[in-house]
Coordinates of C-alpha atoms and ligand atoms in Angstrom, one line a residue:
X1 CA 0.0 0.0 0.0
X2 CA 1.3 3.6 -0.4
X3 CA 2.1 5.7 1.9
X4 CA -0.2 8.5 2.5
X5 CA 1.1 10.5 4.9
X6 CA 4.4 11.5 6.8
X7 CA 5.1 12.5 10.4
X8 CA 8.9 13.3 10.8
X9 CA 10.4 14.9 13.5
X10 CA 11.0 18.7 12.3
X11 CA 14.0 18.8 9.9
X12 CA 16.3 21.5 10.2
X13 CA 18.3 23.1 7.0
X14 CA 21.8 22.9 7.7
X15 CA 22.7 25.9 4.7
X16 CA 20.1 28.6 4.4
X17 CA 20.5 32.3 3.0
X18 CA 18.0 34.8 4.2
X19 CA 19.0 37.8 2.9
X20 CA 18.5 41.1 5.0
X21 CA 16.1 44.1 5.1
X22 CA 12.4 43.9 3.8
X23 CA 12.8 40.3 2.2
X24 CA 13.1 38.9 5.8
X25 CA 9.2 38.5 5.7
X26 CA 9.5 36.3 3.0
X27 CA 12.4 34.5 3.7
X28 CA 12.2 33.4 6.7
X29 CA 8.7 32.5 7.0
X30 CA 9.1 30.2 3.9
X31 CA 11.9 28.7 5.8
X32 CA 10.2 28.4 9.2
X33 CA 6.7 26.6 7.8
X34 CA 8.8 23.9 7.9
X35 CA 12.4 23.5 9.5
X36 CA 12.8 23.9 13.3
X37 CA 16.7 25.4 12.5
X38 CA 18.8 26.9 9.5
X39 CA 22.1 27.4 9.7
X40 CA 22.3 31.4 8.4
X41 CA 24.7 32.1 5.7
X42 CA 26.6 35.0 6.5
X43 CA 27.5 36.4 2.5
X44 CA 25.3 39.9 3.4
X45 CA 26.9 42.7 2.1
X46 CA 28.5 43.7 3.9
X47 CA 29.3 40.6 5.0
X48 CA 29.2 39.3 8.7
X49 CA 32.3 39.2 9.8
X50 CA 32.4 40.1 13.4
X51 CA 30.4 38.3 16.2
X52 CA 28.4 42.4 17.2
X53 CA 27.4 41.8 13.4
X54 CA 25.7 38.5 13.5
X55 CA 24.2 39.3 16.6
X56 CA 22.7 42.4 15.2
X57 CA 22.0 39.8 11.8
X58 CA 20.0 37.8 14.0
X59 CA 18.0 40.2 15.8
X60 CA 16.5 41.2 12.8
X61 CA 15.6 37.7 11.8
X62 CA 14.2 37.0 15.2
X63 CA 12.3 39.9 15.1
X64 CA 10.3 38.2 12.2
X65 CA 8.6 36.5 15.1
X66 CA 8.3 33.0 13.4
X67 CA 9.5 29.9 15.1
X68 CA 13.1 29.9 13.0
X69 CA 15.9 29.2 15.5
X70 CA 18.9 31.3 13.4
X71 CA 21.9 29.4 14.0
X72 CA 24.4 31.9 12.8
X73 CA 27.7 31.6 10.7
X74 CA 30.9 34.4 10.8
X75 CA 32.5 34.9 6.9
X76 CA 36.0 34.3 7.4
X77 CA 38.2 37.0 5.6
X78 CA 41.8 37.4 5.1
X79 CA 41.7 38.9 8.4
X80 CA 40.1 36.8 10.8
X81 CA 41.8 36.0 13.8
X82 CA 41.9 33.5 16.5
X83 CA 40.5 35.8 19.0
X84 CA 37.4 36.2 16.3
X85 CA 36.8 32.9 16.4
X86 CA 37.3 32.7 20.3
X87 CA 34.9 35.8 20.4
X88 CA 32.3 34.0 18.1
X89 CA 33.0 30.1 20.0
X90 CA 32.3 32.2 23.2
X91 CA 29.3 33.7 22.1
X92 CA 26.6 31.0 22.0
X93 CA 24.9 32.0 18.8
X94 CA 27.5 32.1 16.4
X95 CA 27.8 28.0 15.6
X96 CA 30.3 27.6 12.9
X97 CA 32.7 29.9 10.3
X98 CA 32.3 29.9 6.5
X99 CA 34.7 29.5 4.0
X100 CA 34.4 31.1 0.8
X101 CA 37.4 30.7 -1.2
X102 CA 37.8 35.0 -2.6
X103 CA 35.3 34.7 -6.1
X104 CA 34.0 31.7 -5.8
X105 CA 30.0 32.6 -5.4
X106 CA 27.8 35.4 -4.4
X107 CA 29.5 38.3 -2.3
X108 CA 32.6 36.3 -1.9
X109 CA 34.9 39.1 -3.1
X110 CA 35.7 39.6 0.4
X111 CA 36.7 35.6 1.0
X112 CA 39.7 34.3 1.6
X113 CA 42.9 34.4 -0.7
X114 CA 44.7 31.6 0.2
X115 CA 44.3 28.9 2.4
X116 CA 47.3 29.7 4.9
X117 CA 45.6 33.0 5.4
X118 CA 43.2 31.5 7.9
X119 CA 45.5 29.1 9.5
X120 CA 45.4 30.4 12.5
X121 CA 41.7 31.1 13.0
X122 CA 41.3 27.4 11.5
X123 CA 44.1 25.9 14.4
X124 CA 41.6 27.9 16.9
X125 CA 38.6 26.4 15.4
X126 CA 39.8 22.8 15.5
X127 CA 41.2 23.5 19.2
X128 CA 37.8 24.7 20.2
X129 CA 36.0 22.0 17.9
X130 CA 33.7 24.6 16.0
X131 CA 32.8 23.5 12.6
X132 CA 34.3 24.8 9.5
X133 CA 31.5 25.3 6.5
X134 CA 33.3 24.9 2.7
X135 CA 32.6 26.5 -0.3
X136 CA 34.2 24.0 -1.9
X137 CA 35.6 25.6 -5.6
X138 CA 38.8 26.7 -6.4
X139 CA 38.6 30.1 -8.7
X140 CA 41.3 30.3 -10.9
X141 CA 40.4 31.6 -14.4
X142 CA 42.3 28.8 -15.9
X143 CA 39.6 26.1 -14.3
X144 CA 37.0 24.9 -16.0
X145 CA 34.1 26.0 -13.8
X146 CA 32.9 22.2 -14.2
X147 CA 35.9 21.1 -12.7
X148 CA 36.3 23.4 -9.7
X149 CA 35.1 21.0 -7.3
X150 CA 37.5 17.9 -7.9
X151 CA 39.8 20.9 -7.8
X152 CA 39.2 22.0 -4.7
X153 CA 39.3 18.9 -3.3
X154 CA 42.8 17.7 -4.5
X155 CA 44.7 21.1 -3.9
X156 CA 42.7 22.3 -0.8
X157 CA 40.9 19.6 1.1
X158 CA 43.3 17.1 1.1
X159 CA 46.3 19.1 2.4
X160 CA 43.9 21.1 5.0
X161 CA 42.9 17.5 6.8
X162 CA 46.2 16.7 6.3
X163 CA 47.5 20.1 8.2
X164 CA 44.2 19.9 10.7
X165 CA 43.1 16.3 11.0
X166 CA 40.8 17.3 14.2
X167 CA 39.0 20.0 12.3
X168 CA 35.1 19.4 11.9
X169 CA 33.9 20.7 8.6
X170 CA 30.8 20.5 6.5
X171 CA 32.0 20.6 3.0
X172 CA 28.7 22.3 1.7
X173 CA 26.2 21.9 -1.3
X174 CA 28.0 19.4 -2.7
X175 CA 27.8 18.2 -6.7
X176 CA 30.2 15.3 -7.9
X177 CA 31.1 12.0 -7.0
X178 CA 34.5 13.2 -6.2
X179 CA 33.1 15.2 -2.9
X180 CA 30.6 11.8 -2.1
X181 CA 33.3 10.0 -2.2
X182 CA 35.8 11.9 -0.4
X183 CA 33.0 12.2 3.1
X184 CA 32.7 8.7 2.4
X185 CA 36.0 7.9 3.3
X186 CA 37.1 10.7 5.4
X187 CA 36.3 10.5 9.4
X188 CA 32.9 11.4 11.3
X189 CA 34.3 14.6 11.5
X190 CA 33.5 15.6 8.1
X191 CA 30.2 15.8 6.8
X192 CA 28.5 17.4 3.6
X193 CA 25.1 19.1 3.1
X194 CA 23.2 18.1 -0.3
X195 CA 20.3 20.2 -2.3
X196 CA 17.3 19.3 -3.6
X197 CA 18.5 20.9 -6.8
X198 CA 21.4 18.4 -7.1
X199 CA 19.5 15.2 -6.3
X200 CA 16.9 16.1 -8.7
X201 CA 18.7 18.0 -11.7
X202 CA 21.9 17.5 -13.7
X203 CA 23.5 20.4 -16.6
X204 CA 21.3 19.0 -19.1
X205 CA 18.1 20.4 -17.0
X206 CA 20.3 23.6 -17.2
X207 CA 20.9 23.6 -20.6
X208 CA 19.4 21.6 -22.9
X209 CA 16.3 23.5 -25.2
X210 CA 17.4 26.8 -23.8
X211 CA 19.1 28.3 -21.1
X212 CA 17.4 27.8 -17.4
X213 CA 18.2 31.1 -15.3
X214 CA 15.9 29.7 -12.3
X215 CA 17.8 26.2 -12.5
X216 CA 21.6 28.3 -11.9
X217 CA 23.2 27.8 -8.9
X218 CA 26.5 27.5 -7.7
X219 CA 28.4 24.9 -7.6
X220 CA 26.9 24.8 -10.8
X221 CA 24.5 21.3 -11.8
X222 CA 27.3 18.9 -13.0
X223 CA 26.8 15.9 -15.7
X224 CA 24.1 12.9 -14.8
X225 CA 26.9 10.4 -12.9
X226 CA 27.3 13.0 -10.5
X227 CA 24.0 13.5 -9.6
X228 CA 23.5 10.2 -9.5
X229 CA 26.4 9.5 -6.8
X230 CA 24.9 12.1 -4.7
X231 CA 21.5 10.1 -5.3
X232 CA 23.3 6.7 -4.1
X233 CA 25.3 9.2 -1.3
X234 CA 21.7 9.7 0.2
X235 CA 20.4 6.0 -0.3
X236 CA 23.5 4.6 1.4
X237 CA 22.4 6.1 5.0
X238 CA 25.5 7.4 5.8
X239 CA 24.6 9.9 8.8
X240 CA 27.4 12.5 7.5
X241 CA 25.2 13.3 4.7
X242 CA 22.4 15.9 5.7
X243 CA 20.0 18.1 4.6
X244 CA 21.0 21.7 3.4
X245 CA 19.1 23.6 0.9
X246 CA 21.2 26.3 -0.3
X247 CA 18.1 28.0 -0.7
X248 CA 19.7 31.5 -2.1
X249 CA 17.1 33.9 -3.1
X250 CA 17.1 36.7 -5.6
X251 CA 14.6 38.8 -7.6
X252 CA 13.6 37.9 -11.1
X253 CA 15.5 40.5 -12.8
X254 CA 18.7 39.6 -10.9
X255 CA 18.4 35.9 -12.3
X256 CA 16.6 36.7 -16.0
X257 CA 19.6 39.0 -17.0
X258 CA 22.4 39.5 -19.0
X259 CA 24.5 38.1 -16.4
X260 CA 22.1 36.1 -14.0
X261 CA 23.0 35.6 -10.1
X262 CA 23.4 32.3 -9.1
X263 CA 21.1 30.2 -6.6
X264 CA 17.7 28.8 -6.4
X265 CA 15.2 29.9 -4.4
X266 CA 13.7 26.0 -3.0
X267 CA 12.5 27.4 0.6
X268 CA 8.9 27.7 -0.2
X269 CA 8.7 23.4 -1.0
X270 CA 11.7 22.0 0.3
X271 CA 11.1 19.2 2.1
X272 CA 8.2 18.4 -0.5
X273 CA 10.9 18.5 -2.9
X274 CA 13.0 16.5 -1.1
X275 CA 9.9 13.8 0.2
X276 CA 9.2 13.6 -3.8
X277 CA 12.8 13.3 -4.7
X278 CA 13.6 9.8 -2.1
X279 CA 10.1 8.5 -2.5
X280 CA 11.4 9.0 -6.7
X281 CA 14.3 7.3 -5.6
X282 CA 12.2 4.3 -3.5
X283 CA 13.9 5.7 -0.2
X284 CA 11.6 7.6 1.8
X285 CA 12.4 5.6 4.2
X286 CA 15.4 7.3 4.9
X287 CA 14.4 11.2 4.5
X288 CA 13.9 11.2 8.7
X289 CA 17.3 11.1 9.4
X290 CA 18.5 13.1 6.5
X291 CA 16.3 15.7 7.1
X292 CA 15.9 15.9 11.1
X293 CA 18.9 13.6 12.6
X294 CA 21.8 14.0 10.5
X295 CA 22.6 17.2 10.6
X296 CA 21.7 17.6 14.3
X297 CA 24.2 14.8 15.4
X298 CA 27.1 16.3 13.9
X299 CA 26.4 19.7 14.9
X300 CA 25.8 18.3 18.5
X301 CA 22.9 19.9 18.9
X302 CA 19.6 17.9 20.4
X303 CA 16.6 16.6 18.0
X304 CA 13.4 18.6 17.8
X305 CA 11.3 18.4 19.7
X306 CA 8.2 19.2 17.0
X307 CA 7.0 16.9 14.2
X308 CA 5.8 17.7 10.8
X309 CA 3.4 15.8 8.3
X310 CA 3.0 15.8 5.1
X311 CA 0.7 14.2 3.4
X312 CA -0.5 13.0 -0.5
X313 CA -1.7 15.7 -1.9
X314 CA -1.1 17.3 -5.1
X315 CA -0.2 20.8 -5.3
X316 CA 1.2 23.4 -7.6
X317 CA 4.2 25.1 -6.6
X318 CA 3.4 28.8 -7.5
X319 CA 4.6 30.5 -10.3
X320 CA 6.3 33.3 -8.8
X321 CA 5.9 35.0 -5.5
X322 CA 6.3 38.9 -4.1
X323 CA 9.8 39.6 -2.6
X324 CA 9.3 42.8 -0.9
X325 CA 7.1 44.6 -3.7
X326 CA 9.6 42.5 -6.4
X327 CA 9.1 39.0 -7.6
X328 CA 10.8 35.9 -7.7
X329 CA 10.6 32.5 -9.0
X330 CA 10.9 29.7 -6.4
X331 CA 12.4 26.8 -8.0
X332 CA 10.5 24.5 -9.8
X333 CA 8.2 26.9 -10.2
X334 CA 4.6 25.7 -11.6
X335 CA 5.7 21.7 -10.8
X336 CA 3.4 20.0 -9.5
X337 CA 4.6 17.9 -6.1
X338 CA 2.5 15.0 -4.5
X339 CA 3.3 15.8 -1.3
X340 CA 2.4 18.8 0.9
X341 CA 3.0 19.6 4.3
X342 CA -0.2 19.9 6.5
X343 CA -0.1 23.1 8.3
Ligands
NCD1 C1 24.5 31.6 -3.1 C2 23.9 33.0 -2.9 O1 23.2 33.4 -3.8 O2 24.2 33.6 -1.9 N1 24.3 31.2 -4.4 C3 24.3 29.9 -4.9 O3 24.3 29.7 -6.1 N2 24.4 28.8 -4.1 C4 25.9 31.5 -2.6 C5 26.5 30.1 -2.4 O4 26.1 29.4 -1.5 O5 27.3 29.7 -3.2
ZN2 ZN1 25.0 28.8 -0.1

């Protein structure tokens, strides 16, 4: 018999941008429907750097009033020392640091340069055991964006365990079977957050019978065997894979352009997406701990305490939607899911 409805416990998204200012309504509503936590992206411009910063950041997402717990996140620069990190570790409500190597994504001009810049706020976080977040592309012209991954991996992964073998880090949004397989085999201090859009799309989605602004993210959708491993990644179990949707909003016109901004906007159906996606895959029996344990265990953080249903329903997931008097397009925009969460 099919299933026809879903209680999990409440998931949490491990990698969320929420923007700032008047799109806060949106945002974090979207997000709080459904996850109990989210794990705040700090790439605001200007970004948040200091630990006054994100505590001023999440004051104004609390002041939303929804049920969202912000975890926050401090962008590690150039310039970030180890009494930063001490600052932010001492703080309560900064978790983890992100890494954005300078380039790589959206407002990462002011990452980092090189990796020894950071050593020393990197020795404090492994000392202190806070979690290191990965952008995980290297950004030299010469790279084939496709390839920046598997690149990152080799020339800065690999020598940064090496240099920090203690170090807990989330390499994030992964895309290729390269960065499966690396978590696979690395210790249970390394773990890796997936995206709907990467379990259910590959380039061709992106590409093929016209350009798909709305499907453009960063990492970028790689070629079908990748998606696949990250398919199999999820099916195996492995508890260091967990749920983070890289949700990254921004207005139509800043997508549908010349030169479109990357990320998808997923928020307002995640964890539909992500029920359709393993139930596609015949492993719904493993979205619980994907989507509410996973990510909670390696953080160290308790489970929540909430459930969620959803149940089978069809519904359409809208067109577009107002940003703050502007409009976006939530991905997979007009799709129509079989599962929706009961509110
Ligand atoms: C993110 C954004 O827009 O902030 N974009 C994206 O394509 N994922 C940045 C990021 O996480 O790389
Ligand atoms: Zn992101």
């Amino acid at each position: 018999m099919t299933v026809q409805s879903l209680t999990l416990v409440q998931p949490d998204d491990w990698h969320l941008h929420l923007r700032d200012g008047s799109v806060l309504s949106r945002t974090v509503q979207d997000s709080a429907r459904q996850f109990g936590r989210a794990i705040i992206m700090p790439n605001l411009t200007p970004p948040v750097t200091t630990t006054a910063m994100a505590r001023e950041y999440k004051a104004r997402l609390d002041a939303q009033n929804t049920s969202l717990q912000a975890l926050m996140t401090l962008y590690l620069t150039d310039h970030t020392s180890a009494e930063d990190i001490r600052q932010a570790h001492a703080s309560g409500i900064v978790l983890a640091a992100k890494l954005y190597p300078a380039g790589a994504t959206t407002n990462s001009a002011a990452g980092v340069t090189a990796m020894e810049k950071v050593y020393e706020a990197i020795a404090t976080m492994e000392a202190i055991g806070m979690p290191l977040l990965l952008h995980g592309e290297i950004t030299h012209d010469n790279v084939d964006i496709f390839d920046r991954e598997k690149g990152f991996i080799d020339t800065q992964l690999i020598p940064l365990l090496d240099r920090f073998p203690g170090l807990r880090l989330v390499f994030e949004h992964i895309t290729t079977q390269q960065a499966a397989e690396f978590v696979q085999q690395a210790g249970a201090n390394v773990g890796a957050t997936i995206t709907p859009q990467h379990l259910m799309y590959n380039r061709n989605h992106l590409l093929v019978g016209g350009i798909k602004p709305h499907l453009y993210c960063l990492p970028v959708l790689k070629r079908n065997i990748h998606q696949q491993a990250l398919q199999d990644a999820v099916a195996s179990g492995n508890p260091r894979f967990f749920l983070g949707t890289d949700s990254a909003p921004h207005a139509l016109g800043a997508k549908q352009s010349a030169c479109g901004c990357a990320g998808c906007y997923s928020s307002p159906a995640a964890i539909e997406l992500y029920a359709q996606t393993f139930e596609e895959l015949g492993i719904l029996d493993k979205l619980e701990a994907f989507a509410s344990f996973n990510g909670a265990n390696f953080y160290g953080l308790p489970y929540n305490k909430k459930t969620i249903t959803l149940v089978r329903e069809d519904w359409q997931i809208p067109h577009s939607l107002d940003y703050a008097g502007d409009i976006i397009i939530p991905l997979a925009a007009g799709e129509t899911l079989r599962w929706k969460q009961k509110v």
